[in-house]
Short mmCIF file of N, CA, C and O in Angstrom, two decimals:
data_model
loop_
_atom_site.label_atom_id
_atom_site.label_comp_id
_atom_site.label_asym_id
_atom_site.label_seq_id
_atom_site.Cartn_x
_atom_site.Cartn_y
_atom_site.Cartn_z
N PRO T 411 -13.78 -9.92 5.73
CA PRO T 411 -12.52 -9.18 5.73
C PRO T 411 -11.37 -10.07 5.30
O PRO T 411 -11.41 -11.28 5.45
N PHE T 412 -10.35 -9.45 4.75
CA PHE T 412 -9.18 -10.17 4.26
C PHE T 412 -8.29 -10.61 5.42
O PHE T 412 -8.01 -9.85 6.33
N VAL T 413 -7.90 -11.87 5.36
CA VAL T 413 -6.96 -12.42 6.34
C VAL T 413 -5.90 -13.17 5.56
O VAL T 413 -6.20 -13.87 4.60
N ILE T 414 -4.63 -13.01 5.95
CA ILE T 414 -3.54 -13.74 5.29
C ILE T 414 -3.76 -15.23 5.55
O ILE T 414 -3.87 -15.65 6.70
N PRO T 415 -3.82 -16.05 4.47
CA PRO T 415 -4.00 -17.49 4.67
C PRO T 415 -2.87 -18.08 5.50
O PRO T 415 -1.74 -17.61 5.46
N GLU T 416 -3.20 -19.12 6.24
CA GLU T 416 -2.23 -19.74 7.14
C GLU T 416 -0.97 -20.20 6.41
O GLU T 416 0.13 -20.06 6.92
N TYR T 417 -1.14 -20.73 5.19
CA TYR T 417 0.02 -21.23 4.46
C TYR T 417 0.98 -20.11 4.03
O TYR T 417 2.12 -20.37 3.67
N LEU T 418 0.55 -18.85 4.12
CA LEU T 418 1.41 -17.72 3.77
C LEU T 418 1.97 -17.00 4.99
O LEU T 418 2.76 -16.08 4.86
N GLN T 419 1.57 -17.41 6.18
CA GLN T 419 2.00 -16.73 7.40
C GLN T 419 3.53 -16.71 7.54
O GLN T 419 4.10 -15.70 7.93
N GLU T 420 4.17 -17.82 7.22
CA GLU T 420 5.63 -17.89 7.35
C GLU T 420 6.29 -16.88 6.41
O GLU T 420 7.23 -16.18 6.80
N GLN T 421 5.79 -16.79 5.17
CA GLN T 421 6.35 -15.83 4.22
C GLN T 421 6.11 -14.40 4.71
O GLN T 421 6.96 -13.54 4.55
N LEU T 422 4.96 -14.15 5.29
CA LEU T 422 4.66 -12.83 5.82
C LEU T 422 5.64 -12.46 6.94
O LEU T 422 6.18 -11.36 6.96
N GLU T 423 5.87 -13.39 7.85
CA GLU T 423 6.81 -13.14 8.93
C GLU T 423 8.21 -12.88 8.39
O GLU T 423 8.92 -11.98 8.87
N GLU T 424 8.61 -13.64 7.38
CA GLU T 424 9.92 -13.44 6.77
C GLU T 424 10.00 -12.06 6.10
O GLU T 424 10.98 -11.34 6.23
N PHE T 425 8.94 -11.71 5.41
CA PHE T 425 8.87 -10.41 4.76
C PHE T 425 9.00 -9.28 5.78
O PHE T 425 9.79 -8.37 5.60
N GLU T 426 8.25 -9.37 6.85
CA GLU T 426 8.30 -8.33 7.87
C GLU T 426 9.67 -8.25 8.54
O GLU T 426 10.17 -7.17 8.80
N ALA T 427 10.28 -9.40 8.77
CA ALA T 427 11.60 -9.41 9.38
C ALA T 427 12.64 -8.82 8.44
O ALA T 427 13.50 -8.04 8.86
N ARG T 428 12.54 -9.17 7.17
CA ARG T 428 13.53 -8.71 6.19
C ARG T 428 13.48 -7.20 5.99
O ARG T 428 14.49 -6.55 5.89
N TYR T 429 12.30 -6.66 5.94
CA TYR T 429 12.15 -5.24 5.66
C TYR T 429 11.92 -4.40 6.90
O TYR T 429 11.82 -3.19 6.82
N ASN T 430 11.83 -5.06 8.04
CA ASN T 430 11.73 -4.38 9.33
C ASN T 430 10.74 -3.22 9.29
O ASN T 430 11.06 -2.08 9.57
N ILE T 431 9.51 -3.57 8.93
CA ILE T 431 8.47 -2.56 8.84
C ILE T 431 8.12 -2.08 10.24
O ILE T 431 7.90 -2.88 11.14
N SER T 432 8.06 -0.78 10.40
CA SER T 432 7.68 -0.23 11.69
C SER T 432 6.76 0.96 11.50
O SER T 432 6.75 1.58 10.44
N ASN T 433 6.00 1.27 12.50
CA ASN T 433 5.08 2.40 12.42
C ASN T 433 5.82 3.71 12.28
O ASN T 433 5.28 4.66 11.72
N SER T 434 7.04 3.78 12.74
CA SER T 434 7.75 5.05 12.70
C SER T 434 8.08 5.51 11.29
O SER T 434 8.24 6.70 11.05
N ASN T 435 8.18 4.59 10.33
CA ASN T 435 8.47 5.02 8.96
C ASN T 435 7.33 4.68 8.02
O ASN T 435 7.52 4.58 6.83
N SER T 436 6.14 4.53 8.54
CA SER T 436 5.00 4.12 7.73
C SER T 436 4.50 5.19 6.80
O SER T 436 3.98 4.89 5.75
N TYR T 437 4.61 6.42 7.19
CA TYR T 437 4.05 7.49 6.39
C TYR T 437 5.14 8.48 5.99
O TYR T 437 6.08 8.71 6.72
N GLN T 438 4.93 9.06 4.82
CA GLN T 438 5.82 10.15 4.40
C GLN T 438 5.49 11.35 5.27
O GLN T 438 4.35 11.73 5.41
N MET T 439 6.51 11.92 5.89
CA MET T 439 6.29 13.06 6.77
C MET T 439 6.79 14.33 6.10
O MET T 439 7.77 14.31 5.37
N ASN T 440 6.13 15.44 6.36
CA ASN T 440 6.65 16.69 5.86
C ASN T 440 7.47 17.36 6.95
O ASN T 440 7.70 16.80 8.00
N ASN T 441 7.95 18.57 6.69
CA ASN T 441 8.91 19.20 7.60
C ASN T 441 8.41 19.41 9.01
O ASN T 441 9.18 19.41 9.95
N ASN T 442 7.10 19.62 9.20
CA ASN T 442 6.62 19.82 10.56
C ASN T 442 6.05 18.53 11.16
O ASN T 442 5.24 18.56 12.07
N ASN T 443 6.51 17.40 10.66
CA ASN T 443 6.23 16.08 11.23
C ASN T 443 4.76 15.68 11.20
O ASN T 443 4.32 14.91 12.04
N ASN T 444 4.00 16.19 10.24
CA ASN T 444 2.60 15.80 10.06
C ASN T 444 2.51 14.91 8.83
O ASN T 444 3.21 15.12 7.85
N PRO T 445 1.63 13.92 8.85
CA PRO T 445 1.48 13.06 7.67
C PRO T 445 1.08 13.89 6.45
O PRO T 445 0.29 14.82 6.55
N ASP T 446 1.66 13.56 5.32
CA ASP T 446 1.33 14.22 4.06
C ASP T 446 -0.12 13.92 3.71
O ASP T 446 -0.50 12.75 3.61
N PRO T 447 -0.98 14.93 3.52
CA PRO T 447 -2.40 14.68 3.28
C PRO T 447 -2.67 13.92 1.98
O PRO T 447 -3.60 13.12 1.92
N ILE T 448 -1.86 14.14 0.95
CA ILE T 448 -2.06 13.39 -0.30
C ILE T 448 -1.78 11.92 -0.07
O ILE T 448 -2.55 11.06 -0.48
N SER T 449 -0.69 11.62 0.62
CA SER T 449 -0.36 10.22 0.93
C SER T 449 -1.46 9.58 1.77
O SER T 449 -1.88 8.45 1.52
N GLU T 450 -1.91 10.29 2.78
CA GLU T 450 -2.96 9.77 3.65
C GLU T 450 -4.21 9.44 2.86
O GLU T 450 -4.82 8.38 3.05
N ASN T 451 -4.61 10.34 1.96
CA ASN T 451 -5.80 10.10 1.14
C ASN T 451 -5.62 8.90 0.23
O ASN T 451 -6.55 8.11 0.03
N LEU T 452 -4.42 8.75 -0.35
CA LEU T 452 -4.16 7.60 -1.21
C LEU T 452 -4.21 6.29 -0.42
O LEU T 452 -4.80 5.31 -0.87
N TYR T 453 -3.58 6.28 0.75
CA TYR T 453 -3.61 5.08 1.58
C TYR T 453 -5.05 4.71 1.92
O TYR T 453 -5.45 3.55 1.84
N ASP T 454 -5.84 5.71 2.29
CA ASP T 454 -7.24 5.45 2.63
C ASP T 454 -8.01 4.91 1.42
O ASP T 454 -8.79 3.97 1.54
N TYR T 455 -7.79 5.51 0.26
CA TYR T 455 -8.50 5.11 -0.95
C TYR T 455 -8.18 3.66 -1.32
O TYR T 455 -9.07 2.85 -1.57
N PHE T 456 -6.89 3.33 -1.36
CA PHE T 456 -6.51 1.96 -1.72
C PHE T 456 -6.90 0.97 -0.63
O PHE T 456 -7.20 -0.19 -0.93
N SER T 457 -6.94 1.40 0.61
CA SER T 457 -7.42 0.53 1.69
C SER T 457 -8.87 0.14 1.45
O SER T 457 -9.26 -1.01 1.64
N GLN T 458 -9.68 1.11 1.02
CA GLN T 458 -11.09 0.83 0.75
C GLN T 458 -11.24 -0.17 -0.39
O GLN T 458 -12.06 -1.09 -0.32
N ILE T 459 -10.44 0.00 -1.45
CA ILE T 459 -10.51 -0.93 -2.59
C ILE T 459 -10.14 -2.34 -2.14
O ILE T 459 -10.84 -3.31 -2.44
N LEU T 460 -9.03 -2.47 -1.41
CA LEU T 460 -8.58 -3.79 -0.99
C LEU T 460 -9.48 -4.39 0.06
O LEU T 460 -9.65 -5.61 0.13
N ASP T 461 -10.10 -3.56 0.88
CA ASP T 461 -11.05 -4.06 1.87
C ASP T 461 -12.27 -4.66 1.17
O ASP T 461 -12.79 -5.69 1.59
N GLU T 462 -12.69 -4.02 0.10
CA GLU T 462 -13.86 -4.50 -0.64
C GLU T 462 -13.57 -5.70 -1.53
O GLU T 462 -14.36 -6.63 -1.63
N HIS T 463 -12.38 -5.72 -2.16
CA HIS T 463 -12.08 -6.75 -3.15
C HIS T 463 -11.07 -7.79 -2.69
O HIS T 463 -10.83 -8.76 -3.40
N GLY T 464 -10.47 -7.61 -1.54
CA GLY T 464 -9.46 -8.54 -1.08
C GLY T 464 -8.13 -8.27 -1.75
O GLY T 464 -7.97 -7.28 -2.46
N PRO T 465 -7.13 -9.13 -1.55
CA PRO T 465 -5.80 -8.91 -2.14
C PRO T 465 -5.87 -8.89 -3.66
O PRO T 465 -6.63 -9.65 -4.26
N LEU T 466 -5.08 -8.02 -4.26
CA LEU T 466 -5.04 -7.89 -5.71
C LEU T 466 -3.59 -7.84 -6.16
O LEU T 466 -2.72 -7.39 -5.42
N GLU T 467 -3.35 -8.27 -7.40
CA GLU T 467 -2.02 -8.09 -7.96
C GLU T 467 -1.78 -6.60 -8.15
O GLU T 467 -2.71 -5.84 -8.44
N ILE T 468 -0.55 -6.17 -7.97
CA ILE T 468 -0.24 -4.74 -8.01
C ILE T 468 -0.57 -4.14 -9.36
O ILE T 468 -0.88 -2.95 -9.46
N ASN T 469 -0.55 -4.93 -10.43
CA ASN T 469 -0.87 -4.42 -11.76
C ASN T 469 -2.32 -4.70 -12.16
O ASN T 469 -2.68 -4.57 -13.32
N ASN T 470 -3.16 -5.04 -11.18
CA ASN T 470 -4.58 -5.29 -11.43
C ASN T 470 -5.23 -4.06 -12.05
O ASN T 470 -4.95 -2.94 -11.66
N LYS T 471 -6.12 -4.29 -13.03
CA LYS T 471 -6.78 -3.19 -13.72
C LYS T 471 -7.50 -2.25 -12.77
O LYS T 471 -7.55 -1.05 -13.00
N LEU T 472 -8.07 -2.79 -11.71
CA LEU T 472 -8.79 -1.95 -10.76
C LEU T 472 -7.85 -0.95 -10.09
O LEU T 472 -8.14 0.25 -10.03
N LEU T 473 -6.70 -1.42 -9.61
CA LEU T 473 -5.74 -0.53 -8.96
C LEU T 473 -5.11 0.45 -9.95
O LEU T 473 -5.07 1.65 -9.72
N VAL T 474 -4.62 -0.07 -11.07
CA VAL T 474 -3.94 0.76 -12.06
C VAL T 474 -4.92 1.74 -12.70
O VAL T 474 -4.61 2.91 -12.89
N GLY T 475 -6.12 1.26 -13.01
CA GLY T 475 -7.12 2.13 -13.62
C GLY T 475 -7.49 3.28 -12.72
O GLY T 475 -7.63 4.43 -13.17
N GLU T 476 -7.65 3.02 -11.45
CA GLU T 476 -7.97 4.09 -10.50
C GLU T 476 -6.81 5.07 -10.40
O GLU T 476 -6.99 6.27 -10.38
N TYR T 477 -5.61 4.55 -10.34
CA TYR T 477 -4.41 5.39 -10.26
C TYR T 477 -4.32 6.32 -11.47
O TYR T 477 -4.01 7.50 -11.34
N GLU T 478 -4.62 5.81 -12.66
CA GLU T 478 -4.53 6.62 -13.88
C GLU T 478 -5.55 7.74 -13.90
O GLU T 478 -5.38 8.73 -14.61
N ASN T 479 -6.62 7.63 -13.11
CA ASN T 479 -7.63 8.68 -13.05
C ASN T 479 -7.33 9.74 -11.99
O ASN T 479 -8.08 10.71 -11.87
N PHE T 480 -6.27 9.58 -11.24
CA PHE T 480 -5.91 10.55 -10.21
C PHE T 480 -5.46 11.86 -10.86
O PHE T 480 -4.92 11.86 -11.97
N PRO T 481 -5.61 12.97 -10.15
CA PRO T 481 -5.07 14.24 -10.65
C PRO T 481 -3.54 14.15 -10.81
O PRO T 481 -2.87 13.36 -10.15
N GLU T 482 -3.01 14.99 -11.69
CA GLU T 482 -1.58 14.97 -11.98
C GLU T 482 -0.73 15.14 -10.72
O GLU T 482 0.28 14.46 -10.53
N GLU T 483 -1.14 16.03 -9.83
CA GLU T 483 -0.40 16.27 -8.59
C GLU T 483 -0.29 15.00 -7.75
O GLU T 483 0.76 14.68 -7.20
N THR T 484 -1.38 14.25 -7.70
CA THR T 484 -1.39 13.01 -6.91
C THR T 484 -0.53 11.95 -7.58
O THR T 484 0.24 11.26 -6.91
N ARG T 485 -0.63 11.80 -8.90
CA ARG T 485 0.22 10.83 -9.61
C ARG T 485 1.70 11.16 -9.43
O ARG T 485 2.53 10.28 -9.31
N LYS T 486 2.03 12.46 -9.39
CA LYS T 486 3.42 12.86 -9.20
C LYS T 486 3.94 12.40 -7.84
O LYS T 486 5.08 11.93 -7.74
N VAL T 487 3.12 12.48 -6.80
CA VAL T 487 3.52 12.00 -5.47
C VAL T 487 3.87 10.52 -5.55
O VAL T 487 4.89 10.07 -5.03
N VAL T 488 3.02 9.75 -6.22
CA VAL T 488 3.25 8.30 -6.36
C VAL T 488 4.51 8.04 -7.17
O VAL T 488 5.35 7.22 -6.79
N GLU T 489 4.67 8.73 -8.28
CA GLU T 489 5.84 8.52 -9.13
C GLU T 489 7.13 8.92 -8.41
O GLU T 489 8.16 8.26 -8.57
N ASP T 490 7.08 9.98 -7.62
CA ASP T 490 8.26 10.39 -6.86
C ASP T 490 8.68 9.34 -5.83
O ASP T 490 9.84 9.28 -5.43
N GLU T 491 7.75 8.51 -5.40
CA GLU T 491 8.04 7.44 -4.44
C GLU T 491 8.44 6.14 -5.14
O GLU T 491 8.66 5.14 -4.49
N GLY T 492 8.47 6.14 -6.48
CA GLY T 492 8.91 4.95 -7.21
C GLY T 492 7.79 4.15 -7.83
O GLY T 492 8.00 3.08 -8.36
N GLY T 493 6.57 4.64 -7.77
CA GLY T 493 5.44 3.94 -8.37
C GLY T 493 4.45 3.47 -7.32
O GLY T 493 4.60 3.72 -6.12
N LEU T 494 3.44 2.78 -7.77
CA LEU T 494 2.34 2.37 -6.91
C LEU T 494 2.76 1.37 -5.83
O LEU T 494 2.40 1.51 -4.67
N GLN T 495 3.54 0.37 -6.18
CA GLN T 495 3.91 -0.67 -5.21
C GLN T 495 4.76 -0.15 -4.05
O GLN T 495 4.35 -0.29 -2.90
N PRO T 496 5.96 0.47 -4.33
CA PRO T 496 6.76 0.92 -3.17
C PRO T 496 6.03 2.04 -2.41
O PRO T 496 6.24 2.18 -1.20
N PHE T 497 5.20 2.81 -3.10
CA PHE T 497 4.48 3.88 -2.38
C PHE T 497 3.54 3.27 -1.36
O PHE T 497 3.52 3.65 -0.22
N LEU T 498 2.74 2.30 -1.81
CA LEU T 498 1.80 1.62 -0.89
C LEU T 498 2.51 0.88 0.22
O LEU T 498 2.05 0.84 1.36
N LEU T 499 3.65 0.25 -0.09
CA LEU T 499 4.32 -0.56 0.92
C LEU T 499 5.03 0.27 1.98
O LEU T 499 5.47 -0.28 2.99
N LYS T 500 5.10 1.59 1.78
CA LYS T 500 5.64 2.45 2.85
C LYS T 500 4.65 2.60 3.98
O LYS T 500 5.01 3.04 5.07
N SER T 501 3.41 2.26 3.72
CA SER T 501 2.38 2.34 4.75
C SER T 501 2.29 1.02 5.48
O SER T 501 2.36 -0.04 4.87
N HIS T 502 2.11 1.07 6.78
CA HIS T 502 1.97 -0.17 7.54
C HIS T 502 0.63 -0.84 7.30
O HIS T 502 0.38 -1.93 7.79
N HIS T 503 -0.25 -0.22 6.51
CA HIS T 503 -1.57 -0.76 6.24
C HIS T 503 -1.55 -1.87 5.18
O HIS T 503 -2.51 -2.62 5.06
N PHE T 504 -0.48 -1.96 4.41
CA PHE T 504 -0.44 -2.88 3.27
C PHE T 504 0.70 -3.88 3.43
O PHE T 504 1.71 -3.60 4.04
N VAL T 505 0.49 -5.04 2.81
CA VAL T 505 1.53 -6.07 2.79
C VAL T 505 1.48 -6.74 1.43
O VAL T 505 0.42 -6.85 0.82
N MET T 506 2.65 -7.15 0.94
CA MET T 506 2.72 -7.83 -0.35
C MET T 506 3.28 -9.23 -0.14
O MET T 506 4.34 -9.40 0.45
N VAL T 507 2.53 -10.21 -0.63
CA VAL T 507 2.94 -11.61 -0.54
C VAL T 507 2.59 -12.27 -1.87
O VAL T 507 1.46 -12.16 -2.33
N ASP T 508 3.54 -12.95 -2.45
CA ASP T 508 3.33 -13.66 -3.74
C ASP T 508 2.71 -12.76 -4.78
O ASP T 508 1.71 -13.13 -5.42
N ASN T 509 3.24 -11.57 -4.97
CA ASN T 509 2.77 -10.60 -5.96
C ASN T 509 1.35 -10.09 -5.73
O ASN T 509 0.75 -9.51 -6.62
N LEU T 510 0.80 -10.34 -4.56
CA LEU T 510 -0.51 -9.80 -4.20
C LEU T 510 -0.33 -8.75 -3.11
O LEU T 510 0.43 -8.95 -2.17
N ILE T 511 -1.01 -7.64 -3.28
CA ILE T 511 -0.99 -6.62 -2.23
C ILE T 511 -2.32 -6.68 -1.50
O ILE T 511 -3.37 -6.84 -2.11
N GLY T 512 -2.25 -6.66 -0.20
CA GLY T 512 -3.45 -6.74 0.62
C GLY T 512 -3.32 -5.87 1.83
O GLY T 512 -2.30 -5.22 2.06
N LEU T 513 -4.38 -5.84 2.61
CA LEU T 513 -4.40 -5.05 3.83
C LEU T 513 -3.81 -5.86 4.97
O LEU T 513 -4.10 -7.04 5.12
N ARG T 514 -3.03 -5.20 5.77
CA ARG T 514 -2.49 -5.82 6.99
C ARG T 514 -3.57 -5.70 8.06
O ARG T 514 -4.15 -4.66 8.25
N ARG T 515 -3.84 -6.77 8.73
CA ARG T 515 -4.86 -6.76 9.80
C ARG T 515 -4.21 -6.93 11.13
O ARG T 515 -3.28 -7.56 11.35
#
């Protein structure tokens, strides 16, 4: 499993402090306060990729290639959130350090 290397722990702590990531804003919510099913499925899908391959650059062919194969409705959700990186980082499951996105453990 992926673990943030010790030499990056300080940057991770700084990142978390700066952006004040909390579980309360981790997921896009709809009007009746339930997690958006498209977002949930995307988070799960990318979690599986990163769990299998470890941290990847956000523009890695594996991530981008998979994203390009998504249905139009799903890509629109991602684009409405500003693209793949800010969309993923809204979830508490992911963290970005030194241009690598990985799973938070």
